PDB file of C-alpha atoms in Angstrom:
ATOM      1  CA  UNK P   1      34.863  -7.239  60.992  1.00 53.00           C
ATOM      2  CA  UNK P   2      31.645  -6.976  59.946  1.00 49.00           C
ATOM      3  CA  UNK P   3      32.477  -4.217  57.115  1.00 54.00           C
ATOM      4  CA  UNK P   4      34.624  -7.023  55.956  1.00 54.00           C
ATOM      5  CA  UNK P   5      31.940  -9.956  56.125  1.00 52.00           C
ATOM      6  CA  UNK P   6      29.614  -7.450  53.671  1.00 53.00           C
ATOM      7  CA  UNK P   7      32.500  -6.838  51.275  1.00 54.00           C
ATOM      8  CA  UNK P   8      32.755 -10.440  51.089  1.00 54.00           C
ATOM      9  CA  UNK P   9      28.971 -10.866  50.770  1.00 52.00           C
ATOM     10  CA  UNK P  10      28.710  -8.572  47.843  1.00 53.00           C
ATOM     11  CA  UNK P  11      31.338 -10.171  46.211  1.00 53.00           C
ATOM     12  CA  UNK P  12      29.997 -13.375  45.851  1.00 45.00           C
ATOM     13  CA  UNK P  13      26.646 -11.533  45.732  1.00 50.00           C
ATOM     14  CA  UNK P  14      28.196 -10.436  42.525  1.00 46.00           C
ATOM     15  CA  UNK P  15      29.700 -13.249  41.026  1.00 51.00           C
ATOM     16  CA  UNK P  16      26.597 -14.916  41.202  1.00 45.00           C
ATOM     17  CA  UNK P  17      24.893 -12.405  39.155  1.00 52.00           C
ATOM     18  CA  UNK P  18      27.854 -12.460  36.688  1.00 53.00           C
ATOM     19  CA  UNK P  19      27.953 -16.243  36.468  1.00 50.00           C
ATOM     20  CA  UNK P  20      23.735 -15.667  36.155  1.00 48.00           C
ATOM     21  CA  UNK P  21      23.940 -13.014  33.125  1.00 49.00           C
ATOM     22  CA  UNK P  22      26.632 -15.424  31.568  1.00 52.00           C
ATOM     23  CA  UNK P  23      24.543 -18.096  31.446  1.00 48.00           C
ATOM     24  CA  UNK P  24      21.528 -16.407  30.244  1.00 47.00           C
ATOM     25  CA  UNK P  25      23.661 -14.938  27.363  1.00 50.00           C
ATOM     26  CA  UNK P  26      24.532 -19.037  26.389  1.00 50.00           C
ATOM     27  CA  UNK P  27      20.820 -19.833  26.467  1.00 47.00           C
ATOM     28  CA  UNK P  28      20.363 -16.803  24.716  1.00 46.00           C
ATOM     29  CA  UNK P  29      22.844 -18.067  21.606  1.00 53.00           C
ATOM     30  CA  UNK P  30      21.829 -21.665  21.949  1.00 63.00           C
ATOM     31  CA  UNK P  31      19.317 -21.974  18.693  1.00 71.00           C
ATOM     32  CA  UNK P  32      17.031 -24.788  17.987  1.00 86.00           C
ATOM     33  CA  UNK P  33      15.506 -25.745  14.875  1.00 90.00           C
ATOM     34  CA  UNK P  34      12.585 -24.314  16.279  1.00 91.00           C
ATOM     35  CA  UNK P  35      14.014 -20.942  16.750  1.00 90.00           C
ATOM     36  CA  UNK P  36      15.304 -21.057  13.405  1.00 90.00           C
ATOM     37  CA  UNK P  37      11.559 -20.912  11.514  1.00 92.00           C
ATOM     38  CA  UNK P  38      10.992 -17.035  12.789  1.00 90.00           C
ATOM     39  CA  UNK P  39       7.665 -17.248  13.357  1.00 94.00           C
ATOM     40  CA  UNK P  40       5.505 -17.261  17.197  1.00 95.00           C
ATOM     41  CA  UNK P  41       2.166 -18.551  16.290  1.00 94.00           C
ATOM     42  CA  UNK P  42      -0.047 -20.078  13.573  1.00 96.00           C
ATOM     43  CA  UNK P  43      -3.809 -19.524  14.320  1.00 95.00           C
ATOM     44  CA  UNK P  44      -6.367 -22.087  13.050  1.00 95.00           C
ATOM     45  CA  UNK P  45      -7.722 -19.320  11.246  1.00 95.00           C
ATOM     46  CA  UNK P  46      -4.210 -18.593   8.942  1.00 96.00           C
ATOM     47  CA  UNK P  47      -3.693 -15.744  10.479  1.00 98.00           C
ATOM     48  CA  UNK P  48       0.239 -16.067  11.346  1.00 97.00           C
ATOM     49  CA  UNK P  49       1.947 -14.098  14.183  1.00 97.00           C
ATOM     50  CA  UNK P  50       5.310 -13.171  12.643  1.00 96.00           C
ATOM     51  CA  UNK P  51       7.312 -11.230  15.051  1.00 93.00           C
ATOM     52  CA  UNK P  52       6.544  -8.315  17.439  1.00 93.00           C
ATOM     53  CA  UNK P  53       3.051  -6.517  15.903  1.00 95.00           C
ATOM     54  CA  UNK P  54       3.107  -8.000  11.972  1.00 97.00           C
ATOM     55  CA  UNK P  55       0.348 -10.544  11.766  1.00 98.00           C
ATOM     56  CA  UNK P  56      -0.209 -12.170   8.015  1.00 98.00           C
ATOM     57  CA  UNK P  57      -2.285 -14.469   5.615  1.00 98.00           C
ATOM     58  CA  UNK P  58      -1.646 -16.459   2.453  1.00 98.00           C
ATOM     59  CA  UNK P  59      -3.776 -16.780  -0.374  1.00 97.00           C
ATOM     60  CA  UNK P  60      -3.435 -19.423  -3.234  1.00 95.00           C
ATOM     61  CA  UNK P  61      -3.659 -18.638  -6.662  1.00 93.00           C
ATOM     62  CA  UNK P  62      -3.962 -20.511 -10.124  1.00 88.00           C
ATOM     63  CA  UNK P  63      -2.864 -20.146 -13.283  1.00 81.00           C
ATOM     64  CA  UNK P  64      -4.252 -18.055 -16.174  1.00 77.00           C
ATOM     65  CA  UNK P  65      -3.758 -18.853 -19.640  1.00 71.00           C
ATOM     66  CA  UNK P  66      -2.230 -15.715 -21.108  1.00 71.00           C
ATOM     67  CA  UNK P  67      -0.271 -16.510 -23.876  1.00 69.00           C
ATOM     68  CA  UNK P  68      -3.835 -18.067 -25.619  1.00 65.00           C
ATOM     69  CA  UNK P  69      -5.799 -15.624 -25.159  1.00 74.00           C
ATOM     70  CA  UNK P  70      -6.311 -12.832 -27.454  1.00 81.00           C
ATOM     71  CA  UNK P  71      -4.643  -9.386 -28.147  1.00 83.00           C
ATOM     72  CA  UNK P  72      -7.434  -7.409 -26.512  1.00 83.00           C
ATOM     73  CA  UNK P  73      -7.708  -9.801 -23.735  1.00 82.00           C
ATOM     74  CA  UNK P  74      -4.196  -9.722 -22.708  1.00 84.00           C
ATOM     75  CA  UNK P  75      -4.014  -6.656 -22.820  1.00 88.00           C
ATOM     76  CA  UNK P  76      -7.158  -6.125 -20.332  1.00 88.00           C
ATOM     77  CA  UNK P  77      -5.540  -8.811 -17.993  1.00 87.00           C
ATOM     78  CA  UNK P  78      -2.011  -6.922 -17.976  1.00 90.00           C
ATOM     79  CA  UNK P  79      -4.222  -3.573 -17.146  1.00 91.00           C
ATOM     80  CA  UNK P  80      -5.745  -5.404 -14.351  1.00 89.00           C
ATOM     81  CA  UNK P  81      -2.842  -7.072 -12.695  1.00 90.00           C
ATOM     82  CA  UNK P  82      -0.918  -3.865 -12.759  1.00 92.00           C
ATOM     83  CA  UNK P  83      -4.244  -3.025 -10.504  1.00 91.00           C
ATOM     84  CA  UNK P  84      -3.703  -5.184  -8.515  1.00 92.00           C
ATOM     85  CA  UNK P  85      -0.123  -4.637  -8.295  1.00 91.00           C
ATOM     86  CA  UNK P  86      -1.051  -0.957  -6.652  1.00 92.00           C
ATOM     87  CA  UNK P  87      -3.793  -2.213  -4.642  1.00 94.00           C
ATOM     88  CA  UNK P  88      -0.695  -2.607  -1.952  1.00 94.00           C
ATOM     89  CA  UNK P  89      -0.300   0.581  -0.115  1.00 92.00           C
ATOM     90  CA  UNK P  90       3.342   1.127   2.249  1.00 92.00           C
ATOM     91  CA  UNK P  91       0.798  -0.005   4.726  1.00 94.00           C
ATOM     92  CA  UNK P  92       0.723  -3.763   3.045  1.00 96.00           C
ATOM     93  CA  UNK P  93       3.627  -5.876   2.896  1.00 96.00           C
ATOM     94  CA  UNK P  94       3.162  -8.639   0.311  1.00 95.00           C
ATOM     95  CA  UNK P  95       4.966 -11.315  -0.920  1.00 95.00           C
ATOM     96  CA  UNK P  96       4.718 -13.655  -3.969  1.00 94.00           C
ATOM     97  CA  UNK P  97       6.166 -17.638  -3.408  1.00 94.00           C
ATOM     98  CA  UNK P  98       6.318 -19.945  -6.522  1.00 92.00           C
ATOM     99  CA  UNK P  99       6.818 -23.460  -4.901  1.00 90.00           C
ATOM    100  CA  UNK P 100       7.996 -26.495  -6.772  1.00 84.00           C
ATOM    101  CA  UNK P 101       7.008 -29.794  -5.342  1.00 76.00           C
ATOM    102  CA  UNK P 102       6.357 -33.271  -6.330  1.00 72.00           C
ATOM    103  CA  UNK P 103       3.072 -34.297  -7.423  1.00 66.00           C
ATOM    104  CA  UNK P 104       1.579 -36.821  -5.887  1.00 62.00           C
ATOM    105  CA  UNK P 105       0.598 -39.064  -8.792  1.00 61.00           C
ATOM    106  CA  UNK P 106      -2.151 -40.972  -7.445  1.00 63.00           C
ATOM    107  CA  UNK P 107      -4.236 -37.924  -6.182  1.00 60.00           C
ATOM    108  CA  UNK P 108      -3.852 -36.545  -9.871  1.00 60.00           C
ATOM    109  CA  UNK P 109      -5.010 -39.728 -11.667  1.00 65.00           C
ATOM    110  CA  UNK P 110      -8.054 -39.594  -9.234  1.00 64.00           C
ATOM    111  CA  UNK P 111      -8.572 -35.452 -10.518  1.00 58.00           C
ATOM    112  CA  UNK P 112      -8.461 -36.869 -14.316  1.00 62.00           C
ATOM    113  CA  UNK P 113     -10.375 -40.030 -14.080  1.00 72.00           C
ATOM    114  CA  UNK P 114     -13.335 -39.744 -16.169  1.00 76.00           C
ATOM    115  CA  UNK P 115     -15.759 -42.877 -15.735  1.00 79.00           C
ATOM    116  CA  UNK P 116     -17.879 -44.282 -17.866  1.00 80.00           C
ATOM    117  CA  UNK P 117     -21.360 -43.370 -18.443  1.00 82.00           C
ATOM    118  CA  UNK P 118     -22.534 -46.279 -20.653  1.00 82.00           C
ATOM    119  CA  UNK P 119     -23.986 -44.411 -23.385  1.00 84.00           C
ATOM    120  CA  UNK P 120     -23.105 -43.361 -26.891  1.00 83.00           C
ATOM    121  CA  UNK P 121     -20.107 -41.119 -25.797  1.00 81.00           C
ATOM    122  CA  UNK P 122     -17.706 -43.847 -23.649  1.00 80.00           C
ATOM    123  CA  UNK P 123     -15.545 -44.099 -26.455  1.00 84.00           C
ATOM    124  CA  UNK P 124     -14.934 -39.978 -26.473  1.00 82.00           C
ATOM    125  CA  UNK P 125     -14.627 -39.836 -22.945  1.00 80.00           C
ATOM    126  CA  UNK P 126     -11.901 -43.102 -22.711  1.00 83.00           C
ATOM    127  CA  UNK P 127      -9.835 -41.487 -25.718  1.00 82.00           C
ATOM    128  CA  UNK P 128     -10.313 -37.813 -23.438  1.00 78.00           C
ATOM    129  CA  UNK P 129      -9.198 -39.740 -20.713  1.00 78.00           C
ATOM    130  CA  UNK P 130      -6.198 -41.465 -22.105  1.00 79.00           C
ATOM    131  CA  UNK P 131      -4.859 -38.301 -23.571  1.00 77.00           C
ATOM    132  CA  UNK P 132      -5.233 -36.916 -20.257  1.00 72.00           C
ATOM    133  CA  UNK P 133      -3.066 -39.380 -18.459  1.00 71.00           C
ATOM    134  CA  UNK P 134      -0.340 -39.246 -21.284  1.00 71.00           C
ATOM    135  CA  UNK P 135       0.075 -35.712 -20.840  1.00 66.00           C
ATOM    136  CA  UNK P 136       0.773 -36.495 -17.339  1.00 63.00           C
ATOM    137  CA  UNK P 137       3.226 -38.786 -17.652  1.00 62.00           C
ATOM    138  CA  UNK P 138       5.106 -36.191 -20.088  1.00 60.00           C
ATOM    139  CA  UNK P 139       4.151 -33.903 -17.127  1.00 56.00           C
ATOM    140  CA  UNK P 140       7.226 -31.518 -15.753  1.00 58.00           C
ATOM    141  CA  UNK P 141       9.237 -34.512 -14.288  1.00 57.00           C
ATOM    142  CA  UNK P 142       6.929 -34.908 -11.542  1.00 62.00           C
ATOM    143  CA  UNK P 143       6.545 -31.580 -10.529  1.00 71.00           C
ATOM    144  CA  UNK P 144       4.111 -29.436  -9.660  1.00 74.00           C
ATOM    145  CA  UNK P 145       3.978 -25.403  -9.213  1.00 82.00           C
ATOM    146  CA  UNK P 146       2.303 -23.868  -6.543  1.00 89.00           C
ATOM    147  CA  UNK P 147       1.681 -20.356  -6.331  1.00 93.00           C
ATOM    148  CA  UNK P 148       0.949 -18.093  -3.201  1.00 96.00           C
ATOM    149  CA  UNK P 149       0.735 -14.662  -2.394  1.00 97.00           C
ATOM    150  CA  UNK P 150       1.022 -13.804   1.802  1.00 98.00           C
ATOM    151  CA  UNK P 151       0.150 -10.326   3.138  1.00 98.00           C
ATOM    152  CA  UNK P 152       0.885  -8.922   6.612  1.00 98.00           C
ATOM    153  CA  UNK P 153       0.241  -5.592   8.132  1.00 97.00           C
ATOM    154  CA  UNK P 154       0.917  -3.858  11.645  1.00 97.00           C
ATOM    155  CA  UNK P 155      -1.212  -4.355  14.225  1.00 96.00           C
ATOM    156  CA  UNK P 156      -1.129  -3.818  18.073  1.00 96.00           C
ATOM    157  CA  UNK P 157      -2.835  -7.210  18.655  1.00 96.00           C
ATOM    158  CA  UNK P 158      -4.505 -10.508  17.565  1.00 95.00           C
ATOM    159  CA  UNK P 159      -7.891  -8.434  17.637  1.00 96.00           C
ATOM    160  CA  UNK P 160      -7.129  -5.253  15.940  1.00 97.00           C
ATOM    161  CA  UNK P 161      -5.480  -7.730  12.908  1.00 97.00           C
ATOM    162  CA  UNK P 162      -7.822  -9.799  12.103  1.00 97.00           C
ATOM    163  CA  UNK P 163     -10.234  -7.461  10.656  1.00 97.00           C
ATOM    164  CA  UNK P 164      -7.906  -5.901   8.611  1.00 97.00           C
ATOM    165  CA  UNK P 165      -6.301  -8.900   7.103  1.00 98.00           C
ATOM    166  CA  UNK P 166      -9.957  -9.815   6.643  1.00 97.00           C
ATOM    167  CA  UNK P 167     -10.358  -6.845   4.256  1.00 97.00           C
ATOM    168  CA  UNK P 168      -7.579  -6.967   2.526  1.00 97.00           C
ATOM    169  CA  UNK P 169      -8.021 -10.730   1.433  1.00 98.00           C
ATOM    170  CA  UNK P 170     -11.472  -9.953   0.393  1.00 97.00           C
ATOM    171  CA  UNK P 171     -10.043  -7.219  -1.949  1.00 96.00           C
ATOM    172  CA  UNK P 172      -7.627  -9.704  -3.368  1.00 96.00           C
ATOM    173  CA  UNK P 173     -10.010 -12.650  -3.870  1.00 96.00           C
ATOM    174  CA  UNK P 174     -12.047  -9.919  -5.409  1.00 95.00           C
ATOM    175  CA  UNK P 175      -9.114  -8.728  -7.389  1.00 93.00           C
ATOM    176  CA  UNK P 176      -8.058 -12.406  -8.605  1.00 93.00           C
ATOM    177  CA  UNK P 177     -11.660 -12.865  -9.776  1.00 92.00           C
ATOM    178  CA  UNK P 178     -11.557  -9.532 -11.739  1.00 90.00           C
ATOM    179  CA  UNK P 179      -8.666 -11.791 -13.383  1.00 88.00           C
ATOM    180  CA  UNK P 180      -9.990 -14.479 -13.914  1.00 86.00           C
ATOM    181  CA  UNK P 181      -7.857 -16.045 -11.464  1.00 89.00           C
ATOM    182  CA  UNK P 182      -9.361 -19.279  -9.262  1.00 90.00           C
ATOM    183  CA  UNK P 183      -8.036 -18.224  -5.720  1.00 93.00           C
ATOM    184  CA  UNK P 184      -8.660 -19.326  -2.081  1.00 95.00           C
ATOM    185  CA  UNK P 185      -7.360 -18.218   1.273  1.00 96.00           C
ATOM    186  CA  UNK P 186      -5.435 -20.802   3.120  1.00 96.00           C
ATOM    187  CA  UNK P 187      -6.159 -21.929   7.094  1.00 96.00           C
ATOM    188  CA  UNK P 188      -3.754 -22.502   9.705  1.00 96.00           C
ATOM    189  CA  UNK P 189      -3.342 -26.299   8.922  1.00 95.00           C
ATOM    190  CA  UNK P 190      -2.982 -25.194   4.892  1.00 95.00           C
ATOM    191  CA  UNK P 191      -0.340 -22.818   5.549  1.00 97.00           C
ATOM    192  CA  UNK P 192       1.501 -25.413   8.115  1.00 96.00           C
ATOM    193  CA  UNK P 193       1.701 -28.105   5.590  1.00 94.00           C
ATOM    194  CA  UNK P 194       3.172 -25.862   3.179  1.00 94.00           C
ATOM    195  CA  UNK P 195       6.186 -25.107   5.485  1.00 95.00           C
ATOM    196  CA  UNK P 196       6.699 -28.820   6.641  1.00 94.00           C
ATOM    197  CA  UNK P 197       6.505 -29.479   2.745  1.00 91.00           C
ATOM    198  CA  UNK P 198       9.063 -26.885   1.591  1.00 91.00           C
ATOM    199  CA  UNK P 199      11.246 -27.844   4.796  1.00 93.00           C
ATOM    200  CA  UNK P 200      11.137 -31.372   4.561  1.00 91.00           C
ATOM    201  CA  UNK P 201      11.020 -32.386   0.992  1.00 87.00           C
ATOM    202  CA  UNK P 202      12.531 -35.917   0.879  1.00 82.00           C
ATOM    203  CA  UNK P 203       9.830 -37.049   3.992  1.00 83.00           C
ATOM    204  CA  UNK P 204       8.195 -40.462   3.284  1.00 80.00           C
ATOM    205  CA  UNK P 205       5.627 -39.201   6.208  1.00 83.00           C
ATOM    206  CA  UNK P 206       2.915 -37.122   5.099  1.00 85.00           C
ATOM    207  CA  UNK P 207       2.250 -34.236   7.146  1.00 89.00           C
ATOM    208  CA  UNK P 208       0.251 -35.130  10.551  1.00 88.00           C
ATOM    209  CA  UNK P 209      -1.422 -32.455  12.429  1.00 91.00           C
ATOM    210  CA  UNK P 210      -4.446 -31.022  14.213  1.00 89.00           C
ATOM    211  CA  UNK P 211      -4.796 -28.518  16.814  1.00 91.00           C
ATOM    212  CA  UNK P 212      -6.185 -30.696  19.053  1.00 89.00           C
ATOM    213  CA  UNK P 213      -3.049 -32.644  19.428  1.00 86.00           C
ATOM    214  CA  UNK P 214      -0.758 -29.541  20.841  1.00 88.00           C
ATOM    215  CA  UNK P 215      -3.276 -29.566  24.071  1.00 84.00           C
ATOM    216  CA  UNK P 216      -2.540 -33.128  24.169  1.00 87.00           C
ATOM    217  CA  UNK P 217       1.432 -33.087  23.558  1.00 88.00           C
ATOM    218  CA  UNK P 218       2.379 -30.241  24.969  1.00 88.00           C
ATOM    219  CA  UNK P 219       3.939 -29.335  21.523  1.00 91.00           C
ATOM    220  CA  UNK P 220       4.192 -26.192  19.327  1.00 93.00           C
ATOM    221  CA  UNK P 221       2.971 -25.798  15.805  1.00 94.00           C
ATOM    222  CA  UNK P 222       6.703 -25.619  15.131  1.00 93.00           C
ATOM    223  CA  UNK P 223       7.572 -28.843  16.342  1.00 93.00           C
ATOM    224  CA  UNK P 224       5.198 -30.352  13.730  1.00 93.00           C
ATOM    225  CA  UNK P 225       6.895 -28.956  10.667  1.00 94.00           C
ATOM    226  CA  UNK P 226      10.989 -28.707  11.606  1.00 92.00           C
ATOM    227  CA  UNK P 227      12.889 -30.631   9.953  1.00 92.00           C
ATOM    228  CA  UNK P 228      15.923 -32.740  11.916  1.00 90.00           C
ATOM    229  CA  UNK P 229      17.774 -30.021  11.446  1.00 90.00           C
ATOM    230  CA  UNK P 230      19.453 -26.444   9.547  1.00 91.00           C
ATOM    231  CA  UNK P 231      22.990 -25.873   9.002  1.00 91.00           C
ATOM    232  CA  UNK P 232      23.995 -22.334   8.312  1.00 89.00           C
ATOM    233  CA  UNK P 233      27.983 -22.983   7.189  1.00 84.00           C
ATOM    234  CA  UNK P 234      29.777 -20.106   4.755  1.00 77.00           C
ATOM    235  CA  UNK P 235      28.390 -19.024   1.027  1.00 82.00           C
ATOM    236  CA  UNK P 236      25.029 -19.466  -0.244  1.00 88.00           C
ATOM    237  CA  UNK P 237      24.509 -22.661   0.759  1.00 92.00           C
ATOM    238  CA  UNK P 238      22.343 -24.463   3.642  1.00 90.00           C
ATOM    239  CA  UNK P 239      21.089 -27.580   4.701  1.00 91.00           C
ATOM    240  CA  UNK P 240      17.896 -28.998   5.922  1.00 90.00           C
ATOM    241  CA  UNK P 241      17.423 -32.575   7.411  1.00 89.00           C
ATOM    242  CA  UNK P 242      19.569 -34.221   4.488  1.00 89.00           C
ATOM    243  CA  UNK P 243      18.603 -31.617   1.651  1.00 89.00           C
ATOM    244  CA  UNK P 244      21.014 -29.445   0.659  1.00 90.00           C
ATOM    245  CA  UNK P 245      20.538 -26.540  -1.227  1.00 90.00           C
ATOM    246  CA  UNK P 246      21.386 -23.031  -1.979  1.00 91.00           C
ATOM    247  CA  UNK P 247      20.199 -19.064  -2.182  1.00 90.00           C
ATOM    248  CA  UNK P 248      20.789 -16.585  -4.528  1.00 89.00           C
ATOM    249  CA  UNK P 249      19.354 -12.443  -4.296  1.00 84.00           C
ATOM    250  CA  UNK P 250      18.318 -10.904  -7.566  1.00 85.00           C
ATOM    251  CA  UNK P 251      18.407  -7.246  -7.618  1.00 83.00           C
ATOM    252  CA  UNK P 252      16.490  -5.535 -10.240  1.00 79.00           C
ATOM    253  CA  UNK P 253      18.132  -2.474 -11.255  1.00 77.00           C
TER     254      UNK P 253
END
């Protein structure tokens, strides 16, 4: 009898742990928007937590104007960004992102707005300025290219990273400058607003954050930048929120 009353036991000690393991496996496959971005944290500093032991920072870069500059000179700036090119050991991963946004008119009109000085010169620097704004309203359709360069390495913790990464930016600020290249490393708020940017690009909102306000809400530094949602159907192509769009690998041969 009592044989028989443990048999049973087991049993349905069993099929709890089945029905347990099931379950875990659903949460397991259940994704969020949240889950999606593969990411864990984003430190004031920039210094990103990607997954397991890579840690990484992003640098932004300008433009230089090669195509002006002399024969001699370009070919000293192709000599140095192959340099720079095999700065990156197997030890660096690196990663160059050219972003196309809109501009945000306003901000640039306050950039070219030259004001008047009241002297002998306000006529130069009103024609100066009117040429200026004319070139930005033949500007490329509103759009604006950023440029970005992010770096991670291996590293068995937050604390053993960050000196490294430190390095390594230093040599590529130092590298950009060799260049001729303006260049400045990005913070965890900088780095944030480019992903809520590039994942909600139709958003009326400008992006709202501080650190402060996780303690507060309780929320992650994903919550702040996911759009309403990802769909991952067949083919190339995905939506965010209500952008659609579409990816396409280039193999170089």
């Amino acid at each position: 009898m009592q044989s028989e009353e443990r048999r049973e036991e087991r049993q349905v000690s069993k099929r709890k742990n089945n029905s347990t393991k099931k379950s875990k496996k659903k949460e397991e496959k259940r994704l969020s928007v949240q889950k999606t971005i593969r990411y864990k944290e984003m430190g004031k500093d920039g210094i990103c937590r990607v997954q397991g032991n890579t840690y990484s920072k992003c640098i932004r870069f300008y433009d230089i104007n090669y195509q002006l500059a002399q024969n001699e000179d370009k070919n000293a700036i192709f000599e140095n960004w192959c340099d720079f090119l095999n700065y990156f050991d197997s030890s660096i991963h690196f990663q160059l992102s050219f972003i196309n946004h809109k501009s945000n008119m306003k901000e640039f009109e306050n950039v070219i707005r030259i004001r008047p000085q009241h002297d002998e010169f306000d006529d130069v620097r009103m024609e100066y300025a009117q040429m200026l704004k004319n070139q930005l309203a033949k500007g490329n359709n509103g759009l604006v290219k950023s440029k970005y360069i992010t770096f991670s390495i291996e590293a068995e913790n937050i604390k053993l990273a960050k000196p490294k990464l430190e390095r390594i930016e230093s040599d590529i600020l130092n590298n950009f400058k060799v260049l001729g290249v303006p260049a400045y490393p990005l913070n965890g708020v900088e780095r944030l607003q480019i992903m809520y940017e590039t994942f909600n690009p139709d958003a009326s909102a400008d992006f709202q954050f501080d650190y402060g306000s996780m303690i507060r809400t309780g929320l992650s530094t994903k919550d702040y930048v996911a759009p309403t949602s990802f769909v991952f159907k067949e083919g190339k192509t995905f939506q965010m929120g209500i952008t659609i769009g579409a990816v396409s690998y280039l193999q170089i041969l």
